[in-house]
């Protein structure tokens, strides 16, 4: 099956009332882990690559691996998404390569660190939407800024400094025409999100619910949504790692989000922890081993387990066969004739 439009995946998720995990990949084993989990749980899936991942894997290697995943798993709808695009050019190059979805993260300037102005964000995101929609490609925008820094990307801070303003979210959706909107509700990228189980003072689910009420037709996206389970932290630390105590986003909060318009949930850190724990265990228990397959296989299996669990918890499990993927050219027609327009003023027709 060719790669599928992320918009179609999310529209179907909205109809079915479930969320879809978007899992970051950098190499073959991570892609295989996701596909093994998708196959086992019969899930549609979003695979995403950051700029760092595209650089690490030399772009074409990664894209060809995704194409192989699609060819080998024709029963699974797969959308390929650019995570945190920092400029029009980054998004354009992903689209040229064949990605079916891009995130234009205009909440930060092109350096991926400095918060941008609202007007700058609107301008660059609108330009990406125009280019992408003509080609049937989905666009995710971001309003508000997440905390934390990953691979040099991110504004830093706690995640509470730039919470999304619901009025701005509505104006942003209207002026850009994005298909999906990432909002900042107190989460951060990476392992260190909260120093205790988060409550409403640090994880602003009320803001999310308020935004969904105002923008019922825009798919909401939760970034920084790893749950950072203690079991995974413990395995890393048991075998020589040095993670300090930390808390992620509880799955039940994500599920509350899914009941309130969240359709895409970004998870990277949980998989990184699972992989690292599994590799450390092999190294610690069998230091005589040196065949990479001896540690990459358990690492892949550990990531598969996390992904399969999230697919079940987010509700996408069992939905792979619900619909027939549309050609990207058909999706482009839907954007051109206005039938896929979800801007608040259009949706109110
Ligand atoms: O947004 C953050 C993702 O976890 C990707 O991280 O930029 O280190 O590849 P990265
Ligand atoms: P985590 O660091 O919580 O896994 O978030 C990943 C993410 O938001 C990727 O865009
Ligand atoms: Zn993110």
CSV table of C-alpha atoms and ligand atoms in Angstrom, one decimal:
chain,number,residue,atom,x,y,z
A,1,UNK,CA,0.0,0.0,0.0
A,2,UNK,CA,1.4,3.5,-0.8
A,3,UNK,CA,2.0,5.8,2.1
A,4,UNK,CA,-1.3,7.3,3.3
A,5,UNK,CA,-2.3,10.9,4.0
A,6,UNK,CA,-2.1,11.7,7.7
A,7,UNK,CA,-5.2,13.7,7.3
A,8,UNK,CA,-7.2,10.7,6.3
A,9,UNK,CA,-5.7,8.7,9.2
A,10,UNK,CA,-6.7,11.4,11.6
A,11,UNK,CA,-10.2,12.0,10.1
A,12,UNK,CA,-10.8,8.2,10.5
A,13,UNK,CA,-9.5,8.4,14.1
A,14,UNK,CA,-12.0,11.2,14.8
A,15,UNK,CA,-14.9,9.2,13.4
A,16,UNK,CA,-13.8,6.2,15.5
A,17,UNK,CA,-13.1,8.3,18.6
A,18,UNK,CA,-9.5,7.0,19.0
A,19,UNK,CA,-6.0,8.5,19.0
A,20,UNK,CA,-3.0,7.5,16.8
A,21,UNK,CA,0.5,7.3,18.2
A,22,UNK,CA,3.2,9.0,16.1
A,23,UNK,CA,6.5,7.3,16.8
A,24,UNK,CA,9.9,8.7,16.0
A,25,UNK,CA,12.3,6.7,13.9
A,26,UNK,CA,16.0,7.0,13.1
A,27,UNK,CA,16.9,3.5,11.8
A,28,UNK,CA,15.7,0.2,10.5
A,29,UNK,CA,15.2,-1.5,13.9
A,30,UNK,CA,12.9,1.3,15.1
A,31,UNK,CA,10.8,1.1,11.9
A,32,UNK,CA,10.6,-2.7,12.2
A,33,UNK,CA,9.6,-2.4,15.9
A,34,UNK,CA,6.7,-0.1,14.9
A,35,UNK,CA,5.6,-2.3,12.1
A,36,UNK,CA,5.7,-5.5,14.2
A,37,UNK,CA,3.5,-3.7,16.8
A,38,UNK,CA,1.1,-2.4,14.1
A,39,UNK,CA,0.8,-5.8,12.6
A,40,UNK,CA,0.2,-7.5,15.9
A,41,UNK,CA,-2.4,-5.0,17.1
A,42,UNK,CA,-3.8,-4.3,13.6
A,43,UNK,CA,-3.2,-0.6,13.9
A,44,UNK,CA,-2.9,2.3,11.4
A,45,UNK,CA,0.2,4.2,12.3
A,46,UNK,CA,2.2,7.4,11.9
A,47,UNK,CA,5.9,7.1,11.6
A,48,UNK,CA,7.8,10.4,12.0
A,49,UNK,CA,11.3,11.7,11.5
A,50,UNK,CA,12.8,14.8,13.1
A,51,UNK,CA,15.4,16.9,11.2
A,52,UNK,CA,18.1,15.2,13.4
A,53,UNK,CA,16.8,11.8,12.3
A,54,UNK,CA,16.8,12.7,8.6
A,55,UNK,CA,20.4,13.9,9.0
A,56,UNK,CA,21.5,10.9,11.0
A,57,UNK,CA,20.1,8.4,8.5
A,58,UNK,CA,20.9,10.4,5.4
A,59,UNK,CA,17.3,11.0,4.3
A,60,UNK,CA,17.1,8.6,1.5
A,61,UNK,CA,18.0,5.5,3.6
A,62,UNK,CA,15.2,6.4,6.0
A,63,UNK,CA,12.7,7.1,3.4
A,64,UNK,CA,13.4,3.9,1.5
A,65,UNK,CA,13.1,1.9,4.7
A,66,UNK,CA,9.6,3.4,5.2
A,67,UNK,CA,8.7,2.5,1.7
A,68,UNK,CA,9.8,-1.0,2.4
A,69,UNK,CA,7.6,-1.1,5.5
A,70,UNK,CA,4.6,0.0,3.4
A,71,UNK,CA,5.4,-2.6,0.8
A,72,UNK,CA,5.8,-5.4,3.3
A,73,UNK,CA,2.7,-4.5,5.3
A,74,UNK,CA,0.0,-3.7,2.7
A,75,UNK,CA,-2.8,-4.1,5.2
A,76,UNK,CA,-1.5,-1.3,7.5
A,77,UNK,CA,-2.2,2.3,6.6
A,78,UNK,CA,1.1,4.2,7.3
A,79,UNK,CA,1.6,8.0,7.2
A,80,UNK,CA,5.1,9.3,7.0
A,81,UNK,CA,5.5,12.6,8.8
A,82,UNK,CA,8.2,15.3,9.2
A,83,UNK,CA,8.4,16.0,12.9
A,84,UNK,CA,9.2,19.6,14.0
A,85,UNK,CA,10.0,21.1,10.6
A,86,UNK,CA,11.8,24.4,11.3
A,87,UNK,CA,11.3,26.1,7.9
A,88,UNK,CA,9.5,26.1,4.6
A,89,UNK,CA,12.5,24.5,3.0
A,90,UNK,CA,12.6,21.6,5.5
A,91,UNK,CA,9.0,20.9,4.8
A,92,UNK,CA,9.4,21.2,1.1
A,93,UNK,CA,12.3,18.8,1.0
A,94,UNK,CA,10.3,16.2,3.0
A,95,UNK,CA,7.3,16.6,0.6
A,96,UNK,CA,9.6,16.2,-2.4
A,97,UNK,CA,11.0,13.0,-0.9
A,98,UNK,CA,7.4,11.6,-0.6
A,99,UNK,CA,6.4,12.3,3.1
A,100,UNK,CA,2.7,12.4,3.3
A,101,UNK,CA,2.6,14.9,6.2
A,102,UNK,CA,4.7,17.7,7.6
A,103,UNK,CA,4.9,19.6,10.8
A,104,UNK,CA,5.7,23.3,10.4
A,105,UNK,CA,6.8,24.1,13.9
A,106,UNK,CA,6.6,27.9,13.5
A,107,UNK,CA,6.3,28.3,17.3
A,108,UNK,CA,10.1,28.6,17.2
A,109,UNK,CA,12.3,30.6,14.8
A,110,UNK,CA,14.3,28.7,12.2
A,111,UNK,CA,17.1,28.1,14.8
A,112,UNK,CA,14.6,25.7,16.6
A,113,UNK,CA,15.3,27.5,19.9
A,114,UNK,CA,14.0,31.0,20.0
A,115,UNK,CA,10.2,31.5,20.4
A,116,UNK,CA,8.8,33.3,17.3
A,117,UNK,CA,6.1,35.9,17.2
A,118,UNK,CA,2.5,34.9,16.4
A,119,UNK,CA,2.6,36.7,13.0
A,120,UNK,CA,5.9,35.0,12.0
A,121,UNK,CA,4.3,31.6,12.9
A,122,UNK,CA,1.1,32.4,10.9
A,123,UNK,CA,3.1,33.5,7.9
A,124,UNK,CA,5.5,30.5,7.6
A,125,UNK,CA,2.8,28.0,8.4
A,126,UNK,CA,0.4,29.5,5.9
A,127,UNK,CA,3.0,29.2,3.2
A,128,UNK,CA,3.7,25.5,4.0
A,129,UNK,CA,-0.1,24.8,4.0
A,130,UNK,CA,-0.5,26.3,0.5
A,131,UNK,CA,2.5,24.3,-0.9
A,132,UNK,CA,1.6,21.0,0.9
A,133,UNK,CA,-2.2,21.0,0.3
A,134,UNK,CA,-1.7,21.5,-3.5
A,135,UNK,CA,0.2,18.2,-3.3
A,136,UNK,CA,-2.3,16.4,-1.0
A,137,UNK,CA,0.1,16.5,1.9
A,138,UNK,CA,-1.1,17.1,5.5
A,139,UNK,CA,0.1,20.0,7.7
A,140,UNK,CA,0.5,20.1,11.5
A,141,UNK,CA,1.2,23.5,13.0
A,142,UNK,CA,2.1,24.4,16.6
A,143,UNK,CA,0.9,27.3,18.7
A,144,UNK,CA,2.4,27.8,22.2
A,145,UNK,CA,5.9,26.4,23.0
A,146,UNK,CA,6.8,23.1,24.6
A,147,UNK,CA,9.5,22.8,27.3
A,148,UNK,CA,12.7,20.9,27.1
A,149,UNK,CA,15.4,20.5,24.5
A,150,UNK,CA,16.0,17.4,22.3
A,151,UNK,CA,19.0,17.2,20.0
A,152,UNK,CA,19.4,20.9,20.1
A,153,UNK,CA,15.8,21.5,19.3
A,154,UNK,CA,13.5,23.3,21.7
A,155,UNK,CA,13.1,26.4,23.8
A,156,UNK,CA,14.2,24.8,27.1
A,157,UNK,CA,12.3,25.7,30.3
A,158,UNK,CA,9.6,23.8,32.1
A,159,UNK,CA,6.8,23.7,29.6
A,160,UNK,CA,4.7,26.2,31.6
A,161,UNK,CA,6.2,29.3,30.1
A,162,UNK,CA,4.3,29.4,26.8
A,163,UNK,CA,1.0,27.6,27.3
A,164,UNK,CA,-1.3,27.9,24.3
A,165,UNK,CA,-3.9,30.7,24.5
A,166,UNK,CA,-7.3,29.3,23.2
A,167,UNK,CA,-8.1,32.6,21.4
A,168,UNK,CA,-4.8,32.5,19.5
A,169,UNK,CA,-5.3,28.8,18.7
A,170,UNK,CA,-8.6,29.7,17.0
A,171,UNK,CA,-7.1,32.7,15.1
A,172,UNK,CA,-4.1,30.5,14.1
A,173,UNK,CA,-6.4,27.7,12.7
A,174,UNK,CA,-8.4,30.3,10.8
A,175,UNK,CA,-5.5,32.1,9.3
A,176,UNK,CA,-3.4,29.0,8.4
A,177,UNK,CA,-5.9,26.2,7.5
A,178,UNK,CA,-3.7,23.6,9.2
A,179,UNK,CA,-5.1,20.0,9.4
A,180,UNK,CA,-3.7,19.4,12.9
A,181,UNK,CA,-2.6,21.6,15.7
A,182,UNK,CA,0.0,20.9,18.3
A,183,UNK,CA,-0.7,22.8,21.5
A,184,UNK,CA,1.4,23.5,24.6
A,185,UNK,CA,-0.2,22.3,27.8
A,186,UNK,CA,2.8,22.0,30.1
A,187,UNK,CA,4.5,19.0,28.6
A,188,UNK,CA,8.2,18.9,27.5
A,189,UNK,CA,10.3,16.8,25.2
A,190,UNK,CA,12.6,14.2,26.7
A,191,UNK,CA,12.7,12.2,30.0
A,192,UNK,CA,12.5,15.1,32.4
A,193,UNK,CA,8.9,16.5,32.2
A,194,UNK,CA,7.6,16.6,35.8
A,195,UNK,CA,9.2,16.0,39.2
A,196,UNK,CA,6.2,14.2,40.6
A,197,UNK,CA,3.0,12.7,39.1
A,198,UNK,CA,1.5,15.7,37.3
A,199,UNK,CA,-1.7,17.3,38.4
A,200,UNK,CA,-3.7,20.2,36.9
A,201,UNK,CA,-1.3,22.8,38.1
A,202,UNK,CA,1.4,21.6,35.7
A,203,UNK,CA,-0.5,19.6,33.1
A,204,UNK,CA,-3.2,21.8,31.7
A,205,UNK,CA,-5.8,19.4,30.4
A,206,UNK,CA,-8.4,22.2,31.0
A,207,UNK,CA,-6.7,24.3,28.4
A,208,UNK,CA,-6.8,21.4,25.9
A,209,UNK,CA,-10.5,20.9,26.6
A,210,UNK,CA,-11.2,24.6,26.1
A,211,UNK,CA,-9.3,24.6,22.8
A,212,UNK,CA,-11.2,21.5,21.5
A,213,UNK,CA,-14.5,23.2,22.4
A,214,UNK,CA,-13.5,26.2,20.3
A,215,UNK,CA,-12.0,24.1,17.4
A,216,UNK,CA,-14.0,20.9,17.2
A,217,UNK,CA,-12.9,20.2,13.6
A,218,UNK,CA,-9.1,20.6,14.0
A,219,UNK,CA,-7.3,17.5,15.1
A,220,UNK,CA,-5.3,18.2,18.2
A,221,UNK,CA,-1.7,16.9,18.7
A,222,UNK,CA,0.0,16.2,22.0
A,223,UNK,CA,3.8,16.4,21.8
A,224,UNK,CA,6.1,15.3,24.6
A,225,UNK,CA,3.7,12.5,25.4
A,226,UNK,CA,5.9,9.8,26.7
A,227,UNK,CA,4.8,8.4,30.0
A,228,UNK,CA,8.4,7.7,31.1
A,229,UNK,CA,7.3,4.5,33.0
A,230,UNK,CA,9.2,3.7,36.2
A,231,UNK,CA,9.8,0.1,35.0
A,232,UNK,CA,11.7,1.4,32.0
A,233,UNK,CA,13.7,3.9,34.1
A,234,UNK,CA,14.5,1.0,36.5
A,235,UNK,CA,15.9,-1.3,33.8
A,236,UNK,CA,18.2,1.5,32.5
A,237,UNK,CA,19.5,2.2,36.0
A,238,UNK,CA,19.7,-1.4,37.1
A,239,UNK,CA,22.2,-2.0,34.3
A,240,UNK,CA,24.5,0.9,34.9
A,241,UNK,CA,22.4,3.9,33.6
A,242,UNK,CA,22.0,7.1,35.5
A,243,UNK,CA,18.5,8.5,35.2
A,244,UNK,CA,17.3,10.8,37.9
A,245,UNK,CA,13.7,10.2,39.2
A,246,UNK,CA,11.2,11.7,36.8
A,247,UNK,CA,7.6,11.6,35.7
A,248,UNK,CA,6.0,11.7,32.2
A,249,UNK,CA,2.5,12.2,31.0
A,250,UNK,CA,0.2,9.5,32.5
A,251,UNK,CA,-1.7,7.4,29.9
A,252,UNK,CA,-5.0,8.3,31.6
A,253,UNK,CA,-4.4,12.0,30.9
A,254,UNK,CA,-3.7,11.2,27.2
A,255,UNK,CA,-6.9,9.1,27.1
A,256,UNK,CA,-8.8,12.2,28.6
A,257,UNK,CA,-7.2,14.2,25.7
A,258,UNK,CA,-8.4,11.6,23.2
A,259,UNK,CA,-11.9,12.0,24.5
A,260,UNK,CA,-11.4,15.8,23.8
A,261,UNK,CA,-10.1,16.0,20.3
A,262,UNK,CA,-6.5,14.7,20.5
A,263,UNK,CA,-5.9,12.5,17.5
A,264,UNK,CA,-2.1,12.4,17.2
A,265,UNK,CA,0.1,11.5,20.2
A,266,UNK,CA,3.9,11.9,19.8
A,267,UNK,CA,6.1,9.3,21.6
A,268,UNK,CA,9.8,9.0,21.3
A,269,UNK,CA,11.4,9.0,24.8
A,270,UNK,CA,9.6,5.8,26.0
A,271,UNK,CA,11.0,4.0,23.0
A,272,UNK,CA,14.5,5.4,23.6
A,273,UNK,CA,14.4,4.2,27.2
A,274,UNK,CA,13.2,0.7,26.2
A,275,UNK,CA,15.9,0.3,23.6
A,276,UNK,CA,18.7,1.6,25.9
A,277,UNK,CA,17.5,-0.6,28.8
A,278,UNK,CA,17.5,-3.7,26.6
A,279,UNK,CA,20.9,-3.0,25.2
A,280,UNK,CA,22.4,-2.3,28.6
A,281,UNK,CA,21.0,-5.5,30.0
A,282,UNK,CA,22.7,-7.6,27.2
A,283,UNK,CA,26.0,-5.7,27.8
A,284,UNK,CA,25.8,-6.2,31.6
A,285,UNK,CA,24.8,-9.8,31.6
A,286,UNK,CA,26.8,-11.1,28.7
A,287,UNK,CA,29.9,-8.9,28.3
A,288,UNK,CA,31.5,-11.5,26.0
A,289,UNK,CA,28.9,-10.8,23.2
A,290,UNK,CA,29.9,-8.5,20.3
A,291,UNK,CA,27.5,-9.4,17.5
A,292,UNK,CA,25.2,-6.3,17.1
A,293,UNK,CA,22.2,-8.6,16.4
A,294,UNK,CA,22.6,-10.0,20.0
A,295,UNK,CA,21.6,-6.6,21.4
A,296,UNK,CA,19.6,-5.0,18.6
A,297,UNK,CA,17.1,-7.8,18.5
A,298,UNK,CA,16.1,-7.5,22.2
A,299,UNK,CA,16.2,-3.7,21.7
A,300,UNK,CA,13.8,-4.0,18.8
A,301,UNK,CA,11.6,-6.3,20.8
A,302,UNK,CA,11.5,-4.0,23.8
A,303,UNK,CA,10.4,-1.1,21.6
A,304,UNK,CA,7.8,-3.2,19.9
A,305,UNK,CA,6.3,-4.0,23.3
A,306,UNK,CA,6.0,-0.3,24.2
A,307,UNK,CA,4.6,0.7,20.9
A,308,UNK,CA,2.0,-2.2,20.9
A,309,UNK,CA,0.9,-1.2,24.4
A,310,UNK,CA,0.5,2.5,23.4
A,311,UNK,CA,-1.5,1.5,20.3
A,312,UNK,CA,-3.9,-0.4,22.5
A,313,UNK,CA,-4.1,2.4,25.1
A,314,UNK,CA,-4.6,5.1,22.4
A,315,UNK,CA,-7.4,3.0,20.8
A,316,UNK,CA,-6.0,2.7,17.3
A,317,UNK,CA,-5.6,-1.1,17.7
A,318,UNK,CA,-8.0,-3.0,15.5
A,319,UNK,CA,-8.6,-0.1,13.1
A,320,UNK,CA,-6.1,-0.9,10.4
A,321,UNK,CA,-8.7,-2.4,8.1
A,322,UNK,CA,-11.6,0.0,8.7
A,323,UNK,CA,-11.1,2.1,5.6
A,324,UNK,CA,-9.6,2.2,2.1
A,325,UNK,CA,-6.7,4.6,1.8
A,326,UNK,CA,-7.3,7.4,-0.7
A,327,UNK,CA,-4.6,8.3,-3.2
A,328,UNK,CA,-2.8,11.5,-2.3
A,329,UNK,CA,-4.0,13.1,-5.6
A,330,UNK,CA,-7.6,12.6,-4.4
A,331,UNK,CA,-6.8,14.3,-1.1
A,332,UNK,CA,-5.3,17.2,-3.1
A,333,UNK,CA,-8.6,17.6,-4.9
A,334,UNK,CA,-10.4,17.7,-1.5
A,335,UNK,CA,-8.2,20.6,-0.5
A,336,UNK,CA,-8.7,22.3,-3.8
A,337,UNK,CA,-12.5,22.1,-3.7
A,338,UNK,CA,-12.8,23.1,-0.1
A,339,UNK,CA,-14.3,19.8,1.2
A,340,UNK,CA,-11.3,19.3,3.5
A,341,UNK,CA,-11.3,22.9,4.8
A,342,UNK,CA,-11.6,22.8,8.6
A,343,UNK,CA,-11.0,26.5,9.3
A,344,UNK,CA,-13.5,27.6,12.0
A,345,UNK,CA,-15.4,29.9,9.6
A,346,UNK,CA,-15.7,27.2,6.9
A,347,UNK,CA,-16.6,24.5,9.4
A,348,UNK,CA,-19.4,26.7,10.7
A,349,UNK,CA,-21.1,26.7,7.3
B,1,LIG,O1,10.8,16.3,19.1
B,1,LIG,C1,11.5,15.5,19.6
B,1,LIG,C2,11.7,14.1,19.1
B,1,LIG,O2,11.8,13.3,20.3
B,1,LIG,C3,12.8,13.9,18.2
B,1,LIG,O3,14.0,14.2,18.8
B,1,LIG,O4,15.3,15.9,17.4
B,1,LIG,O5,16.4,14.3,19.0
B,1,LIG,O6,15.5,13.4,16.9
B,1,LIG,P1,15.4,14.5,18.0
B,2,LIG,P1,8.7,12.6,24.1
B,2,LIG,O1,10.0,13.1,24.3
B,2,LIG,O2,7.8,12.8,25.3
B,2,LIG,O3,8.6,11.2,23.6
B,2,LIG,O4,8.0,13.5,22.9
B,2,LIG,C1,8.3,13.2,21.6
B,2,LIG,C2,7.8,14.3,20.6
B,2,LIG,O5,7.0,15.1,21.0
B,2,LIG,C3,8.3,14.3,19.3
B,2,LIG,O6,7.8,15.3,18.5
B,3,LIG,ZN1,7.5,17.1,19.6
